[in-house]
Structures are given as structure tokens and as C-alpha cells.
Amino acid sequence: MPIQFALPACIAAHGPTVRSPRISRLLAGCVAVLDAHEGPVTSAVFAPDGRHAVTTSDDKTAIVWDVPSGKLVRRLSGHGHKVMAAAVSSDSKLVATGSWDKTLRIWNMATGEAVRVITHSAPINDVAFVNGGTWVAAGGHDGKIGIWSIADGRLQGVLEGHRQGITKMNALPGGARLLTASIDRTLRLWDVKTAKTVSVLTHGEDRTGQV
């Protein structure tokens, strides 16, 4: 399924069913079409270096792209189920991917080598680098967020409080705090090191679960 890079720095997944006028206007400014996935695209993120982007897909892979040329740099293969999310470390050296196969994989972005494979308690919907990029977090269907050390793969803690699955996560700059969204209609802000909830925000009838 193609990925559209549009101006300004914006990534949008595009498929044959996308027909809205808003999307059509967006695609009018498209500067590159990235087409290499063999299934629906589940996420797309830019790397902090401004040159690369990473996409994930139902085809069980993630792809690293060179943005200026629009060329595929490497395909990250190894997951056994759809890959739902990716995150890139602040130095653009590592890529974390989370899958419904319940694994979190850490990749060397320059070589494509899987440097660590970590098993979560449930299918994973999102991942994030935290604690200055030394730890990585994964949240999934069971509402729990696991946090592991990248250096040795050891579990550092589990953030518990959501009553339903995690849909989205976003780490604040520096990674000391993590914002998580859930199907339970709440957003929680966590202190990563203490594993304590700092605050809870509750949506009304909006069940989108997006941060």
C-alpha cells in the first residue's frame, strides 16, 4: 500500500478507498509516493534526523525510507503478526517496533539488525523510547505498559491503571513522562521512573483513544 509524503512535512497512508475532498487536496501537494508494503499501512513516523522515516504494516514488516529520494533503505522483517507501531530514538540510531505477535523489537536502523527482542504480556499497539532513550515502553491489548532497559532487556516496571487496551503513547521530550491513551476513554500521564500516575484525563463519549 502506498505512502504519500505531502507538503509540509506530513505523512498520510493512502489506499484505493480514500476518496474524501480533504485527502484529495492533501495529495495535490504530494511530493513522493512510497509503495513497498504488501498490506495496509498501520503507522508512519519521521526520524529525528529529518532524513529518514519508518512505516509499519499488516504485512508483518517495518520499512526504513530515505525521505529526500523516496527510496526504500531497508525492510525490517521478523515479526510474526501485523506490526502496529514504530518509534525512532532521539539519535536516529535505533528503531523500536511493536506487533500483535506480542513482541517488541529493537533494530539498528543503519544495518537492519534486530539487536533485542522482548516479549510483552499482550499484543502491542504502540511503543515509545523513554528515560532519555535508555528504556523502551510498549502498550497493548491488556491495558498494561511494560518498560524495559534497551541495554540488557530487563523489565524496569509495569504501568498499570488503564482498564482496557492501550491505543496510543507519546513520551515527553527527555522521556521522563509518558502520556498514554486507552479504549477506557482515559489518558494517563505517568512518571516513568516511579511508575506512578501523575494525572488522569477522561473523555466523554469520544472513544477514539487517540492522544
PDB file of N, CA and C in Angstrom, residues 53-148:
ATOM      1  N   ALA A  53      12.328   8.026   7.456  1.00  0.00           N
ATOM      2  CA  ALA A  53      11.006   7.765   8.002  1.00  0.00           C
ATOM      3  C   ALA A  53      10.858   6.257   8.139  1.00  0.00           C
ATOM      4  N   VAL A  54       9.979   5.850   9.049  1.00  0.00           N
ATOM      5  CA  VAL A  54       9.718   4.421   9.255  1.00  0.00           C
ATOM      6  C   VAL A  54       8.218   4.187   9.177  1.00  0.00           C
ATOM      7  N   THR A  55       7.831   3.154   8.432  1.00  0.00           N
ATOM      8  CA  THR A  55       6.430   2.785   8.326  1.00  0.00           C
ATOM      9  C   THR A  55       6.260   1.343   8.793  1.00  0.00           C
ATOM     10  N   THR A  56       5.038   1.031   9.259  1.00  0.00           N
ATOM     11  CA  THR A  56       4.725  -0.331   9.686  1.00  0.00           C
ATOM     12  C   THR A  56       3.464  -0.801   8.981  1.00  0.00           C
ATOM     13  N   SER A  57       3.270  -2.121   8.975  1.00  0.00           N
ATOM     14  CA  SER A  57       2.187  -2.648   8.143  1.00  0.00           C
ATOM     15  C   SER A  57       1.640  -3.976   8.653  1.00  0.00           C
ATOM     16  N   ASP A  58       0.441  -4.295   8.150  1.00  0.00           N
ATOM     17  CA  ASP A  58      -0.158  -5.610   8.371  1.00  0.00           C
ATOM     18  C   ASP A  58       0.671  -6.720   7.734  1.00  0.00           C
ATOM     19  N   ASP A  59       1.603  -6.368   6.857  1.00  0.00           N
ATOM     20  CA  ASP A  59       2.415  -7.393   6.184  1.00  0.00           C
ATOM     21  C   ASP A  59       3.540  -7.937   7.072  1.00  0.00           C
ATOM     22  N   LYS A  60       3.513  -7.566   8.376  1.00  0.00           N
ATOM     23  CA  LYS A  60       4.446  -8.069   9.391  1.00  0.00           C
ATOM     24  C   LYS A  60       5.832  -7.437   9.301  1.00  0.00           C
ATOM     25  N   THR A  61       5.957  -6.345   8.570  1.00  0.00           N
ATOM     26  CA  THR A  61       7.260  -5.699   8.439  1.00  0.00           C
ATOM     27  C   THR A  61       7.191  -4.211   8.771  1.00  0.00           C
ATOM     28  N   ALA A  62       8.373  -3.641   8.977  1.00  0.00           N
ATOM     29  CA  ALA A  62       8.548  -2.195   9.030  1.00  0.00           C
ATOM     30  C   ALA A  62       9.548  -1.838   7.937  1.00  0.00           C
ATOM     31  N   ILE A  63       9.435  -0.642   7.408  1.00  0.00           N
ATOM     32  CA  ILE A  63      10.342  -0.208   6.348  1.00  0.00           C
ATOM     33  C   ILE A  63      10.969   1.126   6.731  1.00  0.00           C
ATOM     34  N   VAL A  64      12.279   1.216   6.543  1.00  0.00           N
ATOM     35  CA  VAL A  64      13.009   2.478   6.713  1.00  0.00           C
ATOM     36  C   VAL A  64      13.153   3.106   5.335  1.00  0.00           C
ATOM     37  N   TRP A  65      12.741   4.366   5.224  1.00  0.00           N
ATOM     38  CA  TRP A  65      12.769   5.082   3.948  1.00  0.00           C
ATOM     39  C   TRP A  65      13.762   6.232   4.006  1.00  0.00           C
ATOM     40  N   ASP A  66      14.369   6.540   2.870  1.00  0.00           N
ATOM     41  CA  ASP A  66      15.135   7.764   2.696  1.00  0.00           C
ATOM     42  C   ASP A  66      14.161   8.799   2.146  1.00  0.00           C
ATOM     43  N   VAL A  67      13.866   9.823   2.953  1.00  0.00           N
ATOM     44  CA  VAL A  67      12.827  10.780   2.571  1.00  0.00           C
ATOM     45  C   VAL A  67      13.195  11.607   1.337  1.00  0.00           C
ATOM     46  N   PRO A  68      14.402  12.195   1.254  1.00  0.00           N
ATOM     47  CA  PRO A  68      14.703  13.031   0.077  1.00  0.00           C
ATOM     48  C   PRO A  68      14.587  12.297  -1.258  1.00  0.00           C
ATOM     49  N   SER A  69      15.011  11.036  -1.279  1.00  0.00           N
ATOM     50  CA  SER A  69      14.966  10.286  -2.541  1.00  0.00           C
ATOM     51  C   SER A  69      13.695   9.467  -2.699  1.00  0.00           C
ATOM     52  N   GLY A  70      13.001   9.231  -1.582  1.00  0.00           N
ATOM     53  CA  GLY A  70      11.802   8.400  -1.626  1.00  0.00           C
ATOM     54  C   GLY A  70      12.115   6.924  -1.784  1.00  0.00           C
ATOM     55  N   LYS A  71      13.367   6.535  -1.553  1.00  0.00           N
ATOM     56  CA  LYS A  71      13.770   5.142  -1.767  1.00  0.00           C
ATOM     57  C   LYS A  71      13.702   4.324  -0.484  1.00  0.00           C
ATOM     58  N   LEU A  72      13.391   3.042  -0.650  1.00  0.00           N
ATOM     59  CA  LEU A  72      13.412   2.105   0.462  1.00  0.00           C
ATOM     60  C   LEU A  72      14.868   1.865   0.867  1.00  0.00           C
ATOM     61  N   VAL A  73      15.171   2.066   2.142  1.00  0.00           N
ATOM     62  CA  VAL A  73      16.527   1.838   2.644  1.00  0.00           C
ATOM     63  C   VAL A  73      16.694   0.389   3.077  1.00  0.00           C
ATOM     64  N   ARG A  74      15.741  -0.078   3.900  1.00  0.00           N
ATOM     65  CA  ARG A  74      15.763  -1.488   4.309  1.00  0.00           C
ATOM     66  C   ARG A  74      14.412  -1.888   4.886  1.00  0.00           C
ATOM     67  N   ARG A  75      14.135  -3.163   4.763  1.00  0.00           N
ATOM     68  CA  ARG A  75      12.915  -3.729   5.319  1.00  0.00           C
ATOM     69  C   ARG A  75      13.279  -4.486   6.601  1.00  0.00           C
ATOM     70  N   LEU A  76      12.541  -4.231   7.673  1.00  0.00           N
ATOM     71  CA  LEU A  76      12.783  -4.884   8.955  1.00  0.00           C
ATOM     72  C   LEU A  76      11.805  -6.043   9.102  1.00  0.00           C
ATOM     73  N   SER A  77      12.303  -7.262   8.969  1.00  0.00           N
ATOM     74  CA  SER A  77      11.465  -8.459   8.986  1.00  0.00           C
ATOM     75  C   SER A  77      11.805  -9.339  10.179  1.00  0.00           C
ATOM     76  N   GLY A  78      10.780  -9.970  10.754  1.00  0.00           N
ATOM     77  CA  GLY A  78      10.989 -10.854  11.885  1.00  0.00           C
ATOM     78  C   GLY A  78       9.746 -11.042  12.731  1.00  0.00           C
ATOM     79  N   HIS A  79       8.844 -10.075  12.694  1.00  0.00           N
ATOM     80  CA  HIS A  79       7.599 -10.205  13.447  1.00  0.00           C
ATOM     81  C   HIS A  79       6.721 -11.294  12.840  1.00  0.00           C
ATOM     82  N   GLY A  80       5.906 -11.912  13.700  1.00  0.00           N
ATOM     83  CA  GLY A  80       5.032 -12.981  13.234  1.00  0.00           C
ATOM     84  C   GLY A  80       3.594 -12.564  13.045  1.00  0.00           C
ATOM     85  N   HIS A  81       3.294 -11.295  13.256  1.00  0.00           N
ATOM     86  CA  HIS A  81       1.923 -10.780  13.079  1.00  0.00           C
ATOM     87  C   HIS A  81       2.052  -9.331  12.623  1.00  0.00           C
ATOM     88  N   LYS A  82       0.931  -8.674  12.396  1.00  0.00           N
ATOM     89  CA  LYS A  82       0.966  -7.290  11.924  1.00  0.00           C
ATOM     90  C   LYS A  82       1.767  -6.413  12.877  1.00  0.00           C
ATOM     91  N   VAL A  83       2.498  -5.469  12.300  1.00  0.00           N
ATOM     92  CA  VAL A  83       3.285  -4.514  13.083  1.00  0.00           C
ATOM     93  C   VAL A  83       2.459  -3.237  13.193  1.00  0.00           C
ATOM     94  N   MET A  84       2.188  -2.820  14.435  1.00  0.00           N
ATOM     95  CA  MET A  84       1.252  -1.722  14.651  1.00  0.00           C
ATOM     96  C   MET A  84       1.903  -0.354  14.826  1.00  0.00           C
ATOM     97  N   ALA A  85       3.159  -0.336  15.261  1.00  0.00           N
ATOM     98  CA  ALA A  85       3.758   0.965  15.565  1.00  0.00           C
ATOM     99  C   ALA A  85       5.273   0.905  15.526  1.00  0.00           C
ATOM    100  N   ALA A  86       5.860   2.082  15.337  1.00  0.00           N
ATOM    101  CA  ALA A  86       7.321   2.215  15.372  1.00  0.00           C
ATOM    102  C   ALA A  86       7.678   3.516  16.077  1.00  0.00           C
ATOM    103  N   ALA A  87       8.856   3.533  16.678  1.00  0.00           N
ATOM    104  CA  ALA A  87       9.420   4.746  17.267  1.00  0.00           C
ATOM    105  C   ALA A  87      10.897   4.769  16.927  1.00  0.00           C
ATOM    106  N   VAL A  88      11.457   5.965  16.784  1.00  0.00           N
ATOM    107  CA  VAL A  88      12.868   6.118  16.458  1.00  0.00           C
ATOM    108  C   VAL A  88      13.542   6.854  17.607  1.00  0.00           C
ATOM    109  N   SER A  89      14.707   6.387  18.017  1.00  0.00           N
ATOM    110  CA  SER A  89      15.435   7.010  19.123  1.00  0.00           C
ATOM    111  C   SER A  89      15.865   8.428  18.745  1.00  0.00           C
ATOM    112  N   SER A  90      16.157   9.249  19.748  1.00  0.00           N
ATOM    113  CA  SER A  90      16.476  10.652  19.514  1.00  0.00           C
ATOM    114  C   SER A  90      17.729  10.851  18.674  1.00  0.00           C
ATOM    115  N   ASP A  91      18.646   9.867  18.687  1.00  0.00           N
ATOM    116  CA  ASP A  91      19.851   9.959  17.859  1.00  0.00           C
ATOM    117  C   ASP A  91      19.690   9.272  16.504  1.00  0.00           C
ATOM    118  N   SER A  92      18.476   8.796  16.238  1.00  0.00           N
ATOM    119  CA  SER A  92      18.127   8.131  14.967  1.00  0.00           C
ATOM    120  C   SER A  92      18.966   6.875  14.699  1.00  0.00           C
ATOM    121  N   LYS A  93      19.459   6.246  15.759  1.00  0.00           N
ATOM    122  CA  LYS A  93      20.252   5.026  15.583  1.00  0.00           C
ATOM    123  C   LYS A  93      19.438   3.752  15.790  1.00  0.00           C
ATOM    124  N   LEU A  94      18.356   3.844  16.562  1.00  0.00           N
ATOM    125  CA  LEU A  94      17.555   2.663  16.877  1.00  0.00           C
ATOM    126  C   LEU A  94      16.109   2.861  16.469  1.00  0.00           C
ATOM    127  N   VAL A  95      15.481   1.771  16.063  1.00  0.00           N
ATOM    128  CA  VAL A  95      14.054   1.748  15.758  1.00  0.00           C
ATOM    129  C   VAL A  95      13.411   0.700  16.655  1.00  0.00           C
ATOM    130  N   ALA A  96      12.308   1.060  17.302  1.00  0.00           N
ATOM    131  CA  ALA A  96      11.535   0.103  18.086  1.00  0.00           C
ATOM    132  C   ALA A  96      10.234  -0.168  17.340  1.00  0.00           C
ATOM    133  N   THR A  97       9.855  -1.442  17.243  1.00  0.00           N
ATOM    134  CA  THR A  97       8.589  -1.805  16.603  1.00  0.00           C
ATOM    135  C   THR A  97       7.782  -2.699  17.537  1.00  0.00           C
ATOM    136  N   GLY A  98       6.465  -2.523  17.509  1.00  0.00           N
ATOM    137  CA  GLY A  98       5.573  -3.331  18.336  1.00  0.00           C
ATOM    138  C   GLY A  98       4.560  -4.049  17.470  1.00  0.00           C
ATOM    139  N   SER A  99       4.284  -5.301  17.801  1.00  0.00           N
ATOM    140  CA  SER A  99       3.453  -6.141  16.949  1.00  0.00           C
ATOM    141  C   SER A  99       2.376  -6.879  17.746  1.00  0.00           C
ATOM    142  N   TRP A 100       1.374  -7.347  17.019  1.00  0.00           N
ATOM    143  CA  TRP A 100       0.352  -8.190  17.630  1.00  0.00           C
ATOM    144  C   TRP A 100       0.884  -9.595  17.917  1.00  0.00           C
ATOM    145  N   ASP A 101       2.134  -9.878  17.575  1.00  0.00           N
ATOM    146  CA  ASP A 101       2.739 -11.153  17.982  1.00  0.00           C
ATOM    147  C   ASP A 101       3.254 -11.079  19.422  1.00  0.00           C
ATOM    148  N   LYS A 102       2.957  -9.951  20.098  1.00  0.00           N
ATOM    149  CA  LYS A 102       3.316  -9.694  21.496  1.00  0.00           C
ATOM    150  C   LYS A 102       4.799  -9.391  21.689  1.00  0.00           C
ATOM    151  N   THR A 103       5.518  -9.114  20.614  1.00  0.00           N
ATOM    152  CA  THR A 103       6.930  -8.794  20.774  1.00  0.00           C
ATOM    153  C   THR A 103       7.227  -7.344  20.434  1.00  0.00           C
ATOM    154  N   LEU A 104       8.210  -6.836  21.161  1.00  0.00           N
ATOM    155  CA  LEU A 104       8.804  -5.523  20.922  1.00  0.00           C
ATOM    156  C   LEU A 104      10.201  -5.793  20.398  1.00  0.00           C
ATOM    157  N   ARG A 105      10.508  -5.248  19.234  1.00  0.00           N
ATOM    158  CA  ARG A 105      11.826  -5.479  18.644  1.00  0.00           C
ATOM    159  C   ARG A 105      12.583  -4.163  18.528  1.00  0.00           C
ATOM    160  N   ILE A 106      13.870  -4.210  18.897  1.00  0.00           N
ATOM    161  CA  ILE A 106      14.751  -3.052  18.768  1.00  0.00           C
ATOM    162  C   ILE A 106      15.703  -3.338  17.621  1.00  0.00           C
ATOM    163  N   TRP A 107      15.777  -2.426  16.663  1.00  0.00           N
ATOM    164  CA  TRP A 107      16.574  -2.611  15.459  1.00  0.00           C
ATOM    165  C   TRP A 107      17.659  -1.555  15.362  1.00  0.00           C
ATOM    166  N   ASN A 108      18.798  -1.934  14.811  1.00  0.00           N
ATOM    167  CA  ASN A 108      19.820  -0.981  14.407  1.00  0.00           C
ATOM    168  C   ASN A 108      19.362  -0.391  13.080  1.00  0.00           C
ATOM    169  N   MET A 109      19.071   0.911  13.050  1.00  0.00           N
ATOM    170  CA  MET A 109      18.499   1.483  11.839  1.00  0.00           C
ATOM    171  C   MET A 109      19.492   1.477  10.673  1.00  0.00           C
ATOM    172  N   ALA A 110      20.783   1.560  10.974  1.00  0.00           N
ATOM    173  CA  ALA A 110      21.794   1.606   9.909  1.00  0.00           C
ATOM    174  C   ALA A 110      22.000   0.251   9.243  1.00  0.00           C
ATOM    175  N   THR A 111      21.842  -0.839  10.022  1.00  0.00           N
ATOM    176  CA  THR A 111      22.118  -2.177   9.473  1.00  0.00           C
ATOM    177  C   THR A 111      20.877  -3.038   9.292  1.00  0.00           C
ATOM    178  N   GLY A 112      19.791  -2.702  10.007  1.00  0.00           N
ATOM    179  CA  GLY A 112      18.589  -3.522   9.949  1.00  0.00           C
ATOM    180  C   GLY A 112      18.653  -4.728  10.871  1.00  0.00           C
ATOM    181  N   GLU A 113      19.710  -4.825  11.676  1.00  0.00           N
ATOM    182  CA  GLU A 113      19.861  -5.961  12.588  1.00  0.00           C
ATOM    183  C   GLU A 113      18.934  -5.794  13.795  1.00  0.00           C
ATOM    184  N   ALA A 114      18.259  -6.888  14.181  1.00  0.00           N
ATOM    185  CA  ALA A 114      17.449  -6.888  15.397  1.00  0.00           C
ATOM    186  C   ALA A 114      18.387  -7.074  16.581  1.00  0.00           C
ATOM    187  N   VAL A 115      18.573  -6.026  17.379  1.00  0.00           N
ATOM    188  CA  VAL A 115      19.524  -6.096  18.482  1.00  0.00           C
ATOM    189  C   VAL A 115      18.883  -6.608  19.767  1.00  0.00           C
ATOM    190  N   ARG A 116      17.547  -6.577  19.836  1.00  0.00           N
ATOM    191  CA  ARG A 116      16.872  -7.111  21.013  1.00  0.00           C
ATOM    192  C   ARG A 116      15.425  -7.448  20.678  1.00  0.00           C
ATOM    193  N   VAL A 117      14.946  -8.585  21.211  1.00  0.00           N
ATOM    194  CA  VAL A 117      13.551  -8.991  21.068  1.00  0.00           C
ATOM    195  C   VAL A 117      12.985  -9.200  22.465  1.00  0.00           C
ATOM    196  N   ILE A 118      11.902  -8.490  22.780  1.00  0.00           N
ATOM    197  CA  ILE A 118      11.302  -8.513  24.114  1.00  0.00           C
ATOM    198  C   ILE A 118       9.848  -8.942  23.987  1.00  0.00           C
ATOM    199  N   THR A 119       9.402  -9.803  24.886  1.00  0.00           N
ATOM    200  CA  THR A 119       8.023 -10.286  24.848  1.00  0.00           C
ATOM    201  C   THR A 119       7.164  -9.534  25.858  1.00  0.00           C
ATOM    202  N   HIS A 120       6.052  -9.005  25.378  1.00  0.00           N
ATOM    203  CA  HIS A 120       5.097  -8.282  26.222  1.00  0.00           C
ATOM    204  C   HIS A 120       3.999  -9.249  26.657  1.00  0.00           C
ATOM    205  N   SER A 121       3.123  -8.772  27.537  1.00  0.00           N
ATOM    206  CA  SER A 121       2.047  -9.615  28.067  1.00  0.00           C
ATOM    207  C   SER A 121       0.842  -9.717  27.148  1.00  0.00           C
ATOM    208  N   ALA A 122       0.807  -8.908  26.080  1.00  0.00           N
ATOM    209  CA  ALA A 122      -0.354  -8.878  25.180  1.00  0.00           C
ATOM    210  C   ALA A 122       0.073  -8.314  23.827  1.00  0.00           C
ATOM    211  N   PRO A 123      -0.785  -8.456  22.810  1.00  0.00           N
ATOM    212  CA  PRO A 123      -0.492  -7.812  21.526  1.00  0.00           C
ATOM    213  C   PRO A 123      -0.226  -6.321  21.731  1.00  0.00           C
ATOM    214  N   ILE A 124       0.770  -5.790  21.012  1.00  0.00           N
ATOM    215  CA  ILE A 124       1.231  -4.415  21.205  1.00  0.00           C
ATOM    216  C   ILE A 124       0.622  -3.472  20.173  1.00  0.00           C
ATOM    217  N   ASN A 125       0.163  -2.315  20.660  1.00  0.00           N
ATOM    218  CA  ASN A 125      -0.409  -1.304  19.775  1.00  0.00           C
ATOM    219  C   ASN A 125       0.486  -0.082  19.581  1.00  0.00           C
ATOM    220  N   ASP A 126       1.377   0.191  20.548  1.00  0.00           N
ATOM    221  CA  ASP A 126       2.248   1.354  20.391  1.00  0.00           C
ATOM    222  C   ASP A 126       3.518   1.183  21.225  1.00  0.00           C
ATOM    223  N   VAL A 127       4.551   1.912  20.834  1.00  0.00           N
ATOM    224  CA  VAL A 127       5.853   1.850  21.507  1.00  0.00           C
ATOM    225  C   VAL A 127       6.418   3.258  21.634  1.00  0.00           C
ATOM    226  N   ALA A 128       7.351   3.445  22.584  1.00  0.00           N
ATOM    227  CA  ALA A 128       7.974   4.756  22.768  1.00  0.00           C
ATOM    228  C   ALA A 128       9.304   4.594  23.486  1.00  0.00           C
ATOM    229  N   PHE A 129      10.274   5.426  23.118  1.00  0.00           N
ATOM    230  CA  PHE A 129      11.529   5.500  23.850  1.00  0.00           C
ATOM    231  C   PHE A 129      11.330   6.446  25.035  1.00  0.00           C
ATOM    232  N   VAL A 130      11.806   6.032  26.222  1.00  0.00           N
ATOM    233  CA  VAL A 130      11.634   6.843  27.426  1.00  0.00           C
ATOM    234  C   VAL A 130      12.939   6.876  28.216  1.00  0.00           C
ATOM    235  N   ASN A 131      12.936   7.676  29.307  1.00  0.00           N
ATOM    236  CA  ASN A 131      14.082   7.776  30.209  1.00  0.00           C
ATOM    237  C   ASN A 131      15.366   8.120  29.449  1.00  0.00           C
ATOM    238  N   GLY A 132      15.297   9.179  28.653  1.00  0.00           N
ATOM    239  CA  GLY A 132      16.469   9.619  27.910  1.00  0.00           C
ATOM    240  C   GLY A 132      16.890   8.675  26.810  1.00  0.00           C
ATOM    241  N   GLY A 133      15.979   7.817  26.383  1.00  0.00           N
ATOM    242  CA  GLY A 133      16.279   6.873  25.309  1.00  0.00           C
ATOM    243  C   GLY A 133      16.955   5.601  25.771  1.00  0.00           C
ATOM    244  N   THR A 134      17.111   5.429  27.092  1.00  0.00           N
ATOM    245  CA  THR A 134      17.767   4.217  27.603  1.00  0.00           C
ATOM    246  C   THR A 134      16.768   3.095  27.855  1.00  0.00           C
ATOM    247  N   TRP A 135      15.491   3.432  27.941  1.00  0.00           N
ATOM    248  CA  TRP A 135      14.435   2.443  28.134  1.00  0.00           C
ATOM    249  C   TRP A 135      13.453   2.538  26.977  1.00  0.00           C
ATOM    250  N   VAL A 136      12.656   1.491  26.819  1.00  0.00           N
ATOM    251  CA  VAL A 136      11.622   1.491  25.790  1.00  0.00           C
ATOM    252  C   VAL A 136      10.325   0.974  26.403  1.00  0.00           C
ATOM    253  N   ALA A 137       9.210   1.577  26.013  1.00  0.00           N
ATOM    254  CA  ALA A 137       7.902   1.220  26.558  1.00  0.00           C
ATOM    255  C   ALA A 137       7.014   0.637  25.462  1.00  0.00           C
ATOM    256  N   ALA A 138       6.145  -0.294  25.864  1.00  0.00           N
ATOM    257  CA  ALA A 138       5.191  -0.892  24.930  1.00  0.00           C
ATOM    258  C   ALA A 138       3.854  -1.060  25.633  1.00  0.00           C
ATOM    259  N   GLY A 139       2.776  -0.682  24.935  1.00  0.00           N
ATOM    260  CA  GLY A 139       1.426  -0.830  25.483  1.00  0.00           C
ATOM    261  C   GLY A 139       0.545  -1.578  24.508  1.00  0.00           C
ATOM    262  N   GLY A 140      -0.388  -2.365  25.054  1.00  0.00           N
ATOM    263  CA  GLY A 140      -1.207  -3.178  24.158  1.00  0.00           C
ATOM    264  C   GLY A 140      -2.595  -3.487  24.658  1.00  0.00           C
ATOM    265  N   HIS A 141      -3.092  -4.646  24.233  1.00  0.00           N
ATOM    266  CA  HIS A 141      -4.481  -5.006  24.429  1.00  0.00           C
ATOM    267  C   HIS A 141      -4.894  -5.135  25.894  1.00  0.00           C
ATOM    268  N   ASP A 142      -3.972  -5.479  26.795  1.00  0.00           N
ATOM    269  CA  ASP A 142      -4.361  -5.718  28.180  1.00  0.00           C
ATOM    270  C   ASP A 142      -4.325  -4.467  29.054  1.00  0.00           C
ATOM    271  N   GLY A 143      -4.023  -3.305  28.463  1.00  0.00           N
ATOM    272  CA  GLY A 143      -4.018  -2.057  29.215  1.00  0.00           C
ATOM    273  C   GLY A 143      -2.773  -1.818  30.035  1.00  0.00           C
ATOM    274  N   LYS A 144      -1.797  -2.716  29.967  1.00  0.00           N
ATOM    275  CA  LYS A 144      -0.562  -2.561  30.726  1.00  0.00           C
ATOM    276  C   LYS A 144       0.550  -2.015  29.826  1.00  0.00           C
ATOM    277  N   ILE A 145       1.401  -1.184  30.409  1.00  0.00           N
ATOM    278  CA  ILE A 145       2.561  -0.649  29.684  1.00  0.00           C
ATOM    279  C   ILE A 145       3.820  -1.218  30.326  1.00  0.00           C
ATOM    280  N   GLY A 146       4.544  -2.033  29.584  1.00  0.00           N
ATOM    281  CA  GLY A 146       5.802  -2.569  30.078  1.00  0.00           C
ATOM    282  C   GLY A 146       6.950  -1.647  29.709  1.00  0.00           C
ATOM    283  N   ILE A 147       7.942  -1.552  30.583  1.00  0.00           N
ATOM    284  CA  ILE A 147       9.114  -0.714  30.329  1.00  0.00           C
ATOM    285  C   ILE A 147      10.368  -1.559  30.537  1.00  0.00           C
ATOM    286  N   TRP A 148      11.239  -1.565  29.537  1.00  0.00           N
ATOM    287  CA  TRP A 148      12.438  -2.394  29.569  1.00  0.00           C
ATOM    288  C   TRP A 148      13.690  -1.559  29.290  1.00  0.00           C
TER     289      TRP A 148
END
